[in-house]
XYZ file of C-alpha atoms in Angstrom:
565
model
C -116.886 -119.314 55.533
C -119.983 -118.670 57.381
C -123.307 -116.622 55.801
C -122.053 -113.632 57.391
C -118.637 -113.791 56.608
C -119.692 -114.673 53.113
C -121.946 -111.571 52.813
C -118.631 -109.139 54.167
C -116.766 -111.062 51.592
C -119.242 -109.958 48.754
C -119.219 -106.253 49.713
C -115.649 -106.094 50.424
C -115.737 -107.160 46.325
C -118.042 -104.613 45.872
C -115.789 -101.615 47.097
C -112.575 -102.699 45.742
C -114.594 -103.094 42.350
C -116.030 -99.221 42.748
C -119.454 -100.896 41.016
C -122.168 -102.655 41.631
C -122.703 -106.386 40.303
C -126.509 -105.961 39.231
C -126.054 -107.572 35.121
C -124.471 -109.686 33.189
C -122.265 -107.045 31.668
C -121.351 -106.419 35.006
C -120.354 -109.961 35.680
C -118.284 -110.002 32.481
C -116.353 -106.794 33.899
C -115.489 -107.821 36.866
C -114.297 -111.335 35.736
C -111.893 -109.439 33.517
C -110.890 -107.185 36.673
C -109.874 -110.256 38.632
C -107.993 -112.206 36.328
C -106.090 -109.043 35.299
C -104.889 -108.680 38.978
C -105.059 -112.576 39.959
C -104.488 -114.461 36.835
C -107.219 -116.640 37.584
C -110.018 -117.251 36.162
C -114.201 -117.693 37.459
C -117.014 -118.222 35.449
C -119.615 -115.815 35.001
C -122.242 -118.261 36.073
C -119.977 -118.676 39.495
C -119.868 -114.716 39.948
C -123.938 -114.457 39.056
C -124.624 -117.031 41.883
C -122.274 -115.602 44.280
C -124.047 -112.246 43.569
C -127.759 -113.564 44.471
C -128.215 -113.000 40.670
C -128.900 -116.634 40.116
C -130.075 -118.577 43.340
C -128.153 -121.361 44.673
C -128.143 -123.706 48.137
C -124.922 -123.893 47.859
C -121.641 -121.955 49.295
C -118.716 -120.831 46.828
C -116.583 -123.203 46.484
C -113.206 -123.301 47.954
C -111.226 -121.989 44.515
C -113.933 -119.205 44.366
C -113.247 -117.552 47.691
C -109.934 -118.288 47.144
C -109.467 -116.354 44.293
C -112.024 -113.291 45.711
C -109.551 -113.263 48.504
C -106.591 -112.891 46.350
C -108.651 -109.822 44.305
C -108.590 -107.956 47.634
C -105.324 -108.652 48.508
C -105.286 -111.652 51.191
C -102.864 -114.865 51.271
C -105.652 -116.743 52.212
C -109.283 -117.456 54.718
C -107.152 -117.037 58.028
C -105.098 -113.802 57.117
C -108.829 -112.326 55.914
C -110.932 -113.556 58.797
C -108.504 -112.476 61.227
C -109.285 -108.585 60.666
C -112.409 -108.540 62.457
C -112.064 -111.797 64.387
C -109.930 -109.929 67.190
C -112.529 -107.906 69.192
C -113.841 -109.845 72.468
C -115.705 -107.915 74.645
C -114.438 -107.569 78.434
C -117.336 -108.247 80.667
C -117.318 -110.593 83.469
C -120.779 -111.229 83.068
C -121.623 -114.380 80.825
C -124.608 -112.270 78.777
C -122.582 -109.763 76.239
C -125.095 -108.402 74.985
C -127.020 -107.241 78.215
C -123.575 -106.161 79.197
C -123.376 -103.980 76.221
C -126.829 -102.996 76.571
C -126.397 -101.299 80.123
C -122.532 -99.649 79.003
C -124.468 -97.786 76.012
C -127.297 -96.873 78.324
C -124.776 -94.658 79.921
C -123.662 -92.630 76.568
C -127.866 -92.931 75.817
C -128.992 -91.574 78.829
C -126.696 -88.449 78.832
C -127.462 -87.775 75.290
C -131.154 -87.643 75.942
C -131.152 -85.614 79.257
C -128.768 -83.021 76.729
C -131.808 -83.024 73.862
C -134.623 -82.472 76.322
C -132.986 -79.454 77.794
C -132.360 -78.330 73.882
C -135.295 -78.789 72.858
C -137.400 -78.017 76.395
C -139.246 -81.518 75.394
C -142.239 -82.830 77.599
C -143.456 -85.884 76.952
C -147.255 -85.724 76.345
C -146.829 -82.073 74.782
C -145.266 -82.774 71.745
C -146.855 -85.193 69.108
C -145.487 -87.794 67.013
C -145.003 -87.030 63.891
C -146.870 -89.860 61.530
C -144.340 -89.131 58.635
C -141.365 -90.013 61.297
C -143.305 -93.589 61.954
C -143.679 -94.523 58.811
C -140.250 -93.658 57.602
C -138.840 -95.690 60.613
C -141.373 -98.761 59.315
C -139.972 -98.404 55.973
C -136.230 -98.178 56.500
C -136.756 -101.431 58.321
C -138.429 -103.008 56.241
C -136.257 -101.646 53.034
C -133.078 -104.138 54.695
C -130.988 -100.896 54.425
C -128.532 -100.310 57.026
C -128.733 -96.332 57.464
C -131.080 -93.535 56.645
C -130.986 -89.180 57.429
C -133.236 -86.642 58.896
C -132.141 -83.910 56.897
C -133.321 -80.396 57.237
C -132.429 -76.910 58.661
C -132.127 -75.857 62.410
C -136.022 -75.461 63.724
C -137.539 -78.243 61.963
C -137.769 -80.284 64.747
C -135.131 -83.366 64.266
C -133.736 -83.162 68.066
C -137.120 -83.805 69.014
C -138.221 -86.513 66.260
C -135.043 -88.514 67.704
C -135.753 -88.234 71.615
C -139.654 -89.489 70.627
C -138.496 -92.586 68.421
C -135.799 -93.830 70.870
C -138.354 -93.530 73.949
C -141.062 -95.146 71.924
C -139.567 -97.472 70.169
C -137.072 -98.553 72.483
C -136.717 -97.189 75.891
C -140.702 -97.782 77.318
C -141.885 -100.522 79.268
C -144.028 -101.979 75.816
C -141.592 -101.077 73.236
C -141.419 -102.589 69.868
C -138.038 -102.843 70.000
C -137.156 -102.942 73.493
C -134.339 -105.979 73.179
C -132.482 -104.025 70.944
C -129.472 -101.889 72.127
C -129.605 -98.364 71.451
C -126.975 -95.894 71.365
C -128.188 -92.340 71.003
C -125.568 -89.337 71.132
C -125.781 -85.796 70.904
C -123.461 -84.549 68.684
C -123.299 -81.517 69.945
C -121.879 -82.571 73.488
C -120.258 -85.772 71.082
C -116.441 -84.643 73.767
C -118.149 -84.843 76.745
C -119.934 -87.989 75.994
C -116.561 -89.045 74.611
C -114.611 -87.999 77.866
C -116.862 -89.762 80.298
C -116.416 -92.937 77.991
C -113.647 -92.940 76.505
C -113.832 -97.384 76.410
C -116.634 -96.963 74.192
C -115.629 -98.733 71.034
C -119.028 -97.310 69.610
C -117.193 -93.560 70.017
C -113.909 -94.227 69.437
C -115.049 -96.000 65.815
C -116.550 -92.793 65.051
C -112.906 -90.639 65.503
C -110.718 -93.837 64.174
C -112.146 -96.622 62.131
C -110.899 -100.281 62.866
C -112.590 -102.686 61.434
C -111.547 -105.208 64.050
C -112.804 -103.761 67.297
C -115.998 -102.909 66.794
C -118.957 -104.229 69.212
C -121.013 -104.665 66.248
C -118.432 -106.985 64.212
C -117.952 -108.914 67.368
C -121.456 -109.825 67.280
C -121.729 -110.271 63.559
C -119.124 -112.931 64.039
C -121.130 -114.341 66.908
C -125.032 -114.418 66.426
C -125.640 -116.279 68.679
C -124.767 -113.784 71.405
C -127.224 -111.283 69.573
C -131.010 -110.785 70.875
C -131.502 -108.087 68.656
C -130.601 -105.570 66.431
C -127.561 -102.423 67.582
C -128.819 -99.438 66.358
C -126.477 -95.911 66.422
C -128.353 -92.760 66.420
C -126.716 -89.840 66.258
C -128.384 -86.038 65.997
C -126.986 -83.260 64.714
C -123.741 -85.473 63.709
C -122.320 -81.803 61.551
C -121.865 -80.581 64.634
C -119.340 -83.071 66.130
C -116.885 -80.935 64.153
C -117.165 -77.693 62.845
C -113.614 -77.967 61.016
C -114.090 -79.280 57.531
C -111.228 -81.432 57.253
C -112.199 -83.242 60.863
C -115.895 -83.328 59.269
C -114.954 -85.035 56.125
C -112.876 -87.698 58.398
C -115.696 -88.076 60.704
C -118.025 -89.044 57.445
C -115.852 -91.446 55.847
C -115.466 -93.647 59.339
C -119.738 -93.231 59.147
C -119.710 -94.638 55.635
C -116.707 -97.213 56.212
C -119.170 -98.746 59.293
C -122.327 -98.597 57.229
C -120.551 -100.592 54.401
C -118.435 -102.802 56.835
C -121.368 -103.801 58.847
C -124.344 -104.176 55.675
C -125.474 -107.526 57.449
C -129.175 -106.359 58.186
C -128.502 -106.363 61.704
C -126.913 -103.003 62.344
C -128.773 -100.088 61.862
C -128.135 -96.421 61.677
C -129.989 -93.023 61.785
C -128.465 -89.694 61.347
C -129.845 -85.975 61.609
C -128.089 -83.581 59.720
C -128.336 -79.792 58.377
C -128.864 -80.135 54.445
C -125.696 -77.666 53.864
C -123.744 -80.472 55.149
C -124.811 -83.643 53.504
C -122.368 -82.662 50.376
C -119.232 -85.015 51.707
C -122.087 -87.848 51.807
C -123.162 -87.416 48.284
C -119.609 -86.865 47.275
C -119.229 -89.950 48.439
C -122.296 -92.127 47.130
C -121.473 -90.585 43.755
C -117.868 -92.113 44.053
C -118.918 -95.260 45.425
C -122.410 -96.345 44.188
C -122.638 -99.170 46.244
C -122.965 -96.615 49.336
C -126.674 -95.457 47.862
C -127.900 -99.223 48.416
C -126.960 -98.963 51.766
C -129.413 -95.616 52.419
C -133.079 -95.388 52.402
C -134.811 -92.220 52.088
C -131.928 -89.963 51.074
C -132.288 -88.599 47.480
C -128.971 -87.335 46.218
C -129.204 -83.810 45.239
C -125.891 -81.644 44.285
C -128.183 -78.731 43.217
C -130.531 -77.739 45.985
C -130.013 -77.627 49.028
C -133.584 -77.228 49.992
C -134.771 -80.539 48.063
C -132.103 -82.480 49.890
C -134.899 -82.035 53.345
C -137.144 -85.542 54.378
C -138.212 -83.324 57.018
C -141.736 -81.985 56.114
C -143.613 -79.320 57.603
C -146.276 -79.611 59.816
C -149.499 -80.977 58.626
C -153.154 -79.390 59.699
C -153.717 -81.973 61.878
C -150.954 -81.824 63.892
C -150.660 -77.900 64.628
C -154.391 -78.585 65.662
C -153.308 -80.973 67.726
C -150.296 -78.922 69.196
C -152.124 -76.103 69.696
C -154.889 -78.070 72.028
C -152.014 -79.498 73.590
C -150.084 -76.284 74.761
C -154.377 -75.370 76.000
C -153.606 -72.298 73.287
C -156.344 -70.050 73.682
C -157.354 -69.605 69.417
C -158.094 -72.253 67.542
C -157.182 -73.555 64.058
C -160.284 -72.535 62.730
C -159.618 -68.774 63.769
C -156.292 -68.907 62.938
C -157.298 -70.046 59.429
C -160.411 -67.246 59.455
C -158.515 -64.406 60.702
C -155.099 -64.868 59.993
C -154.109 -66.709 57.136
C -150.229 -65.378 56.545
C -150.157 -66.886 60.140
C -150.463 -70.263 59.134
C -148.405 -70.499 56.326
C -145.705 -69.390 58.740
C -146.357 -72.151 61.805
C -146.367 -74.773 59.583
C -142.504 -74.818 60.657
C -141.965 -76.717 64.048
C -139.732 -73.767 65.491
C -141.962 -71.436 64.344
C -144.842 -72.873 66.111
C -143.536 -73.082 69.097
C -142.484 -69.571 68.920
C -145.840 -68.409 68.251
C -147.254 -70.871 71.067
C -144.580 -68.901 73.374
C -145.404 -65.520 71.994
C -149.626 -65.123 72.187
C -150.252 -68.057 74.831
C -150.609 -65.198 77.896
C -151.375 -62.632 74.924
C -155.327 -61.238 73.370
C -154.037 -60.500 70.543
C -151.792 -62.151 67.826
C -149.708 -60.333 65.198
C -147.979 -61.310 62.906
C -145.578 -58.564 63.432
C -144.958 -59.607 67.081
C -143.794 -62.928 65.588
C -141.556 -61.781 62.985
C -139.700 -59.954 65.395
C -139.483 -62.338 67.446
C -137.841 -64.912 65.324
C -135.535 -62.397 64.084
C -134.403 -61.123 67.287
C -133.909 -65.009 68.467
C -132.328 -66.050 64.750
C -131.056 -63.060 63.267
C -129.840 -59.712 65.701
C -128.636 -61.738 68.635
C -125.303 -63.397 69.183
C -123.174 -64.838 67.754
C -122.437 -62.318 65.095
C -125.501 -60.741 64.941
C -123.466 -57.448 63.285
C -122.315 -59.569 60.363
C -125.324 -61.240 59.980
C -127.183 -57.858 59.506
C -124.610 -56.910 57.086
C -124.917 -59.581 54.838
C -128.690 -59.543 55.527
C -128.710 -55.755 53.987
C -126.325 -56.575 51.354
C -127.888 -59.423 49.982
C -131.023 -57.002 49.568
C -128.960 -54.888 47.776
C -127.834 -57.391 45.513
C -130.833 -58.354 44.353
C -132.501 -54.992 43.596
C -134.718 -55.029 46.890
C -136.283 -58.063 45.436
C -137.867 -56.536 42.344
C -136.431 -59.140 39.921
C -135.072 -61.669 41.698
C -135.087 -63.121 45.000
C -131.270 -64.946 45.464
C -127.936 -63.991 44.739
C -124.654 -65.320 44.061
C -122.998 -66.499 46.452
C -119.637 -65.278 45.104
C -121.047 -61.547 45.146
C -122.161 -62.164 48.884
C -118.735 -63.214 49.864
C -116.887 -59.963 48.178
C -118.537 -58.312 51.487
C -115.962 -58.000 54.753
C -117.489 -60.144 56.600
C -117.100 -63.029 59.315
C -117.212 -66.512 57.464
C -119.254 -67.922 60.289
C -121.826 -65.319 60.177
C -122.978 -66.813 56.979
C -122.446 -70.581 58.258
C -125.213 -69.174 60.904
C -127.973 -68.012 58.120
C -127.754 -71.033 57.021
C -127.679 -73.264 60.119
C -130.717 -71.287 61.348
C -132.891 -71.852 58.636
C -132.570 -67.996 57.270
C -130.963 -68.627 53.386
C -129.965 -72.227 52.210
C -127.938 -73.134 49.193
C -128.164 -74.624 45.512
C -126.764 -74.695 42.312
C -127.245 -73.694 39.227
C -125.318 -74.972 35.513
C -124.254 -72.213 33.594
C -122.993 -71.406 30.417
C -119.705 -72.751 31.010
C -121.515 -76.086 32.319
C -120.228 -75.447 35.772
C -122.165 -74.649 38.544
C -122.890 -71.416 40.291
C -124.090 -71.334 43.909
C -126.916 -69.266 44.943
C -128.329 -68.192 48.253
C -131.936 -67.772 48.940
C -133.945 -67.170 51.988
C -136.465 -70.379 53.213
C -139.484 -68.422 53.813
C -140.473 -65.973 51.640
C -141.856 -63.872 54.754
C -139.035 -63.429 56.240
C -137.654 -62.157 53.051
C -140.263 -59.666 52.714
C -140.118 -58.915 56.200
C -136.520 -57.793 55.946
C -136.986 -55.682 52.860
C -140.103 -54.069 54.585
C -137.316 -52.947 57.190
C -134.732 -52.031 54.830
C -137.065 -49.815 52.873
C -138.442 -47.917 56.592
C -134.850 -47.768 57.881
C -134.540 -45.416 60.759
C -137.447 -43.518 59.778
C -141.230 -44.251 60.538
C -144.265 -45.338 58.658
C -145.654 -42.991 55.935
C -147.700 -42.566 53.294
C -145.271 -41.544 50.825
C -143.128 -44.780 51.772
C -146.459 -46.544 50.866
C -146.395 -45.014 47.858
C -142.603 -45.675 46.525
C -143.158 -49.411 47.752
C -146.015 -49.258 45.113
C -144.340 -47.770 42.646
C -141.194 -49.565 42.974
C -142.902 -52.722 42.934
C -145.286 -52.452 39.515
C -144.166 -55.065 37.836
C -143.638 -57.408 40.663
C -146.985 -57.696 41.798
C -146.794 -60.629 43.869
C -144.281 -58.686 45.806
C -146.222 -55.343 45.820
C -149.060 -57.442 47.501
C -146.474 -59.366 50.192
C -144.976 -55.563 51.215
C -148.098 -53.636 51.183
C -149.629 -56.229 53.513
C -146.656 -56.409 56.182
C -147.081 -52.495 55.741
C -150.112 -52.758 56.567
C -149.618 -55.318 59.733
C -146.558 -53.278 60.780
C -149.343 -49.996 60.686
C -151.438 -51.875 62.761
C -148.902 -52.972 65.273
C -148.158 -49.844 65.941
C -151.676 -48.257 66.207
C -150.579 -45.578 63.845
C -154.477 -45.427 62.812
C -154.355 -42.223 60.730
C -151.904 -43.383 58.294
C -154.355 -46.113 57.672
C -156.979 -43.176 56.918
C -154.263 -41.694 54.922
C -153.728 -44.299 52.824
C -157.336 -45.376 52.247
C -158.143 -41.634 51.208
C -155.301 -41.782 48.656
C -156.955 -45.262 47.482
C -160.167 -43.455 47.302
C -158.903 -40.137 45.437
C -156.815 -42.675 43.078
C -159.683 -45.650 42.712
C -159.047 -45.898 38.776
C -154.911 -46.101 39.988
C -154.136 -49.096 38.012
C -150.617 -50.054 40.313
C -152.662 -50.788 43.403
C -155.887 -52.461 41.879
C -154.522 -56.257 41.906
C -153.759 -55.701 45.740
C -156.605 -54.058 46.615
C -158.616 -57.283 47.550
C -155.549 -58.737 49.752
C -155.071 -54.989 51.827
C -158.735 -55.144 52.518
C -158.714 -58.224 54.206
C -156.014 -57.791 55.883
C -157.410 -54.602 57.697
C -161.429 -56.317 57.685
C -159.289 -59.698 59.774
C -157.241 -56.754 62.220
C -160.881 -55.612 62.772
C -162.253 -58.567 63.270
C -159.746 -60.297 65.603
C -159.069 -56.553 67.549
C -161.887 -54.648 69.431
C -159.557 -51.849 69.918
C -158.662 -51.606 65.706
C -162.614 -51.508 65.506
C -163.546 -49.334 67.656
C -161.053 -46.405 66.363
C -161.272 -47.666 62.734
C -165.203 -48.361 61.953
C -166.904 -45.215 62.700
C -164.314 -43.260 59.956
C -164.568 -45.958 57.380
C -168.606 -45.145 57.319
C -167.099 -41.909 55.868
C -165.348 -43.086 52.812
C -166.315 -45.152 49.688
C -163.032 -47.515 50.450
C -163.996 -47.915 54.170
C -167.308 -48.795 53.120
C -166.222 -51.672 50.833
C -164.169 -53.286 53.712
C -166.978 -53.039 56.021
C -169.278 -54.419 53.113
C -166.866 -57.963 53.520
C -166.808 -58.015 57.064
């Protein structure tokens, strides 16, 4: 046998094992394991050498792949060979793998004309993401056949794929620009499929062979190979939204990163965190899987921690924003509204915000609530279901006051559309983990992804139909005494919501009640966040000073935010 064949020999050995050969008491095991279903017997110095665990020039010998063969089943070298030594390619043209090259440009091309229009990607307008270039460097360099992008809808992964394949493959000066590239959408994965339905690439995505793959072919021929084949594939959870199709789909994935661990195949996925459970299954099941992944850490309990996607950094929303020629800065972002920032630091909500104050003088924080919830949370599809489980999770949780997730179990005693909840996730609304109980079994809880939005919600749920007031101020207070983080969060978003609506004399109203009730100890730890959030709406909005300043000369309180301004 060849190197190649050799290393597919080793981790055929591997899987059938279920273990990895790192130790000498691994050795010891699996010498056992083969003469118990071989009767015949290898030295543990033969298995440590064919292992790597003790170097050698040399090849097994004859008797050693021999007997390997008979551990997984084979007659002999031919019968085992001959499962992935039947795939030629049919090209007339002499060069394969430029023959490959332009049949995958076909399946690459659509895929990327799909993403742009997703994502509404210019080239020049968005950047590159330095975390996404350095993860790329490392997962080379770490030998690894495949690696994730894992995180929620809105974090930007559609676009993170359509900037590494043009700059890394697809320009004039690209690094990798003999490579072949297949990129596919997985959300158009049929169409693709239809329009090339002679892809081996596709069909070894719906129906694993390990003998007609493109990539074996060339793994048995290296010569014909001027590079590496790389499949990228975004969004691959949504190539089937049926669980049992899904789960099928993921063990073909794992069957070609395993069959093909040769360093010259490589593989990058994007997928929602809520769906990376079958993959973990998996990699728990068969450990050798995890030495095929870089930058995936395993994680049955949180969904959340299971995202490599960060958020943005300083730089780069600085960078975005002079980009998109947005008329406010960082800097006054960062002076004059701080709950702002913490928000945009996720891609989708960035470009919402870009979207929502580019044409705009003023920017509210309201306006951009609203506007992700109206785009995320009250439109189709379900948008009735979602609000139901939005309100009952609120009530589940005491309007936040002690906790801010629920069981997922109580959630799902609601009448309800299952895909309505499928949505909160996918969007980047709640996510998933798990907690060990009692009982040592786990209990899934829900929880929303940005505490804003949370807050936001309950700031609804508390006005209902009816408007602002100063007595709602007041039972927000109240309710909140013990909570004062919360308190704070609320009162604030009361406050913004006030603003937005230029309902200026319940601002008066509650600033006299502040000043009657200045020794009130409930609303003396958020007295120093309300105040700047009314001295940064004066600041940032003639019209807020112009009605505002000339009362607040009046009052003690309206003096002391004036005093900071």
């Amino acid at each position: 046998m060849n190197q190649s064949q050799l290393n597919r020999l080793r981790g055929d050995v591997v899987e059938k094992a279920g273990r990895d050969i790192r130790h000498q008491k691994d050795c010891d095991w699996l010498i056992n394991k083969i003469y118990a279903e071989t009767h015949r017997q290898v030295s543990s110095s033969t298995i440590k050498r064919f292992f790597g665990l003790i170097k050698s020039p040399f090849h097994p010998s004859r008797y050693t792949q021999e007997t390997l063969l008979r551990f997984l089943g084979f007659k002999n070298k031919e019968e085992y060979l001959a499962r992935f030594n039947t795939f030629e390619p049919h090209t007339a043209n002499n060069d394969i793998w430029e023959e490959t090259r332009r049949q995958v440009m076909q399946i690459t091309n659509h895929s990327l004309n799909s993403l742009v229009q997703k994502t509404h990607y210019k080239n020049g307008l968005f950047v590159f993401r330095e975390f996404a270039n350095e993860h790329l460097n490392n997962f080379l360099e770490s030998g690894k056949t495949a690696t994730f992008f894992i995180a929620p809808d809105g974090f930007g992964k559609s676009t993170l794929l359509i900037q590494l394949v043009e700059k890394y493959f697809l320009q004039k000066d690209a690094l990798y620009k003999n490579d072949i590239v297949t990129l596919v959408d997985g959300a158009i994965f049929f169409n693709l499929y239809a329009k090339n339905q002679n892809s081996e690439i596709l069909n070894q995505l719906l129906d694993f062979k390990l003998t007609v793959g493109t990539e074996f072919y060339f793994q048995n021929h290296p010569e014909k190979q001027k590079g590496k084949l790389w499949m990228i594939i975004d969004d691959v959870d949504d190539i089937f939204f049926d669980k049992k199709r899904y789960h099928e789909l993921a063990e073909n994935i794992i069957r070609m990163i395993m069959g093909i661990d040769n360093g010259n195949y490589k593989v990058i996925f994007s997928c929602r965190p809520e769906n990376m459970d079958i993959f973990l299954y998996m990699a728990q099941k068969t450990p050798y899987l995890k030495t095929c992944w870089h930058g995936v850490t395993p994680s049955n309990y949180d969904n959340y921690a299971k995202t490599n996607v960060p958020p943005f950094e300083r730089t780069e929303i600085e960078t975005l924003l002079n980009k998109f020629e947005f008329p406010y800065d960082f800097s006054y972002l960062e002076k004059y509204h701080t709950d702002i920032l913490h928000i945009i630091k996720n891609p989708y909500f960035l470009r919402l915000f870009i979207e929502s104050f580019k044409e705009v003088d003023t920017i509210s924080e309201i306006i951009l609530l609203k506007n992700f919830l109206q785009k995320r949370l009250f439109s189709p599809p379900y948008s009735e279901d979602k609000q139901i489980l939005i309100n009952q999770f609120i009530e589940i949780c005491n309007k936040g006051k002690e906790r801010n997730s629920v069981l997922k179990d109580k959630l799902l005693q609601v009448q309800f559309n299952d895909f309505a909840l499928r949505e909160l996730i996918s969007n980047g609304i709640l996510y998933e983990y798990n907690v060990v109980n009692h009982e040592i079994q786990s209990d899934t809880y829900l929880k929303f992804n940005q505490n804003i939005v949370f807050h936001f919600l309950l700031l609804l749920y508390w006005k209902g139909n009816n408007p602002l007031s100063n007595d709602l101020f007041k039972r927000i207070l109240n309710y909140y005494a013990n909570n004062q983080k919360l308190q704070c969060s609320l009162l604030k978003l009361f406050i913004h919501l006030t603003i937005h609506q230029k309902n200026f004399e319940l601002i008066k109203k509650i600033l006299t009640d502040i000043d009657r009730n200045s020794s009130d100890s409930k609303s003396a730890e958020c007295l120093i966040p309300l105040f700047k959030t009314i001295r940064d709406a004066l600041m940032a909005n003639k019209h807020v000073r112009e009605t505002l300043i000339p009362w607040f000369y009046t009052t003690n309180t309206g003096k002391q935010i004036l005093d900071k301004a």
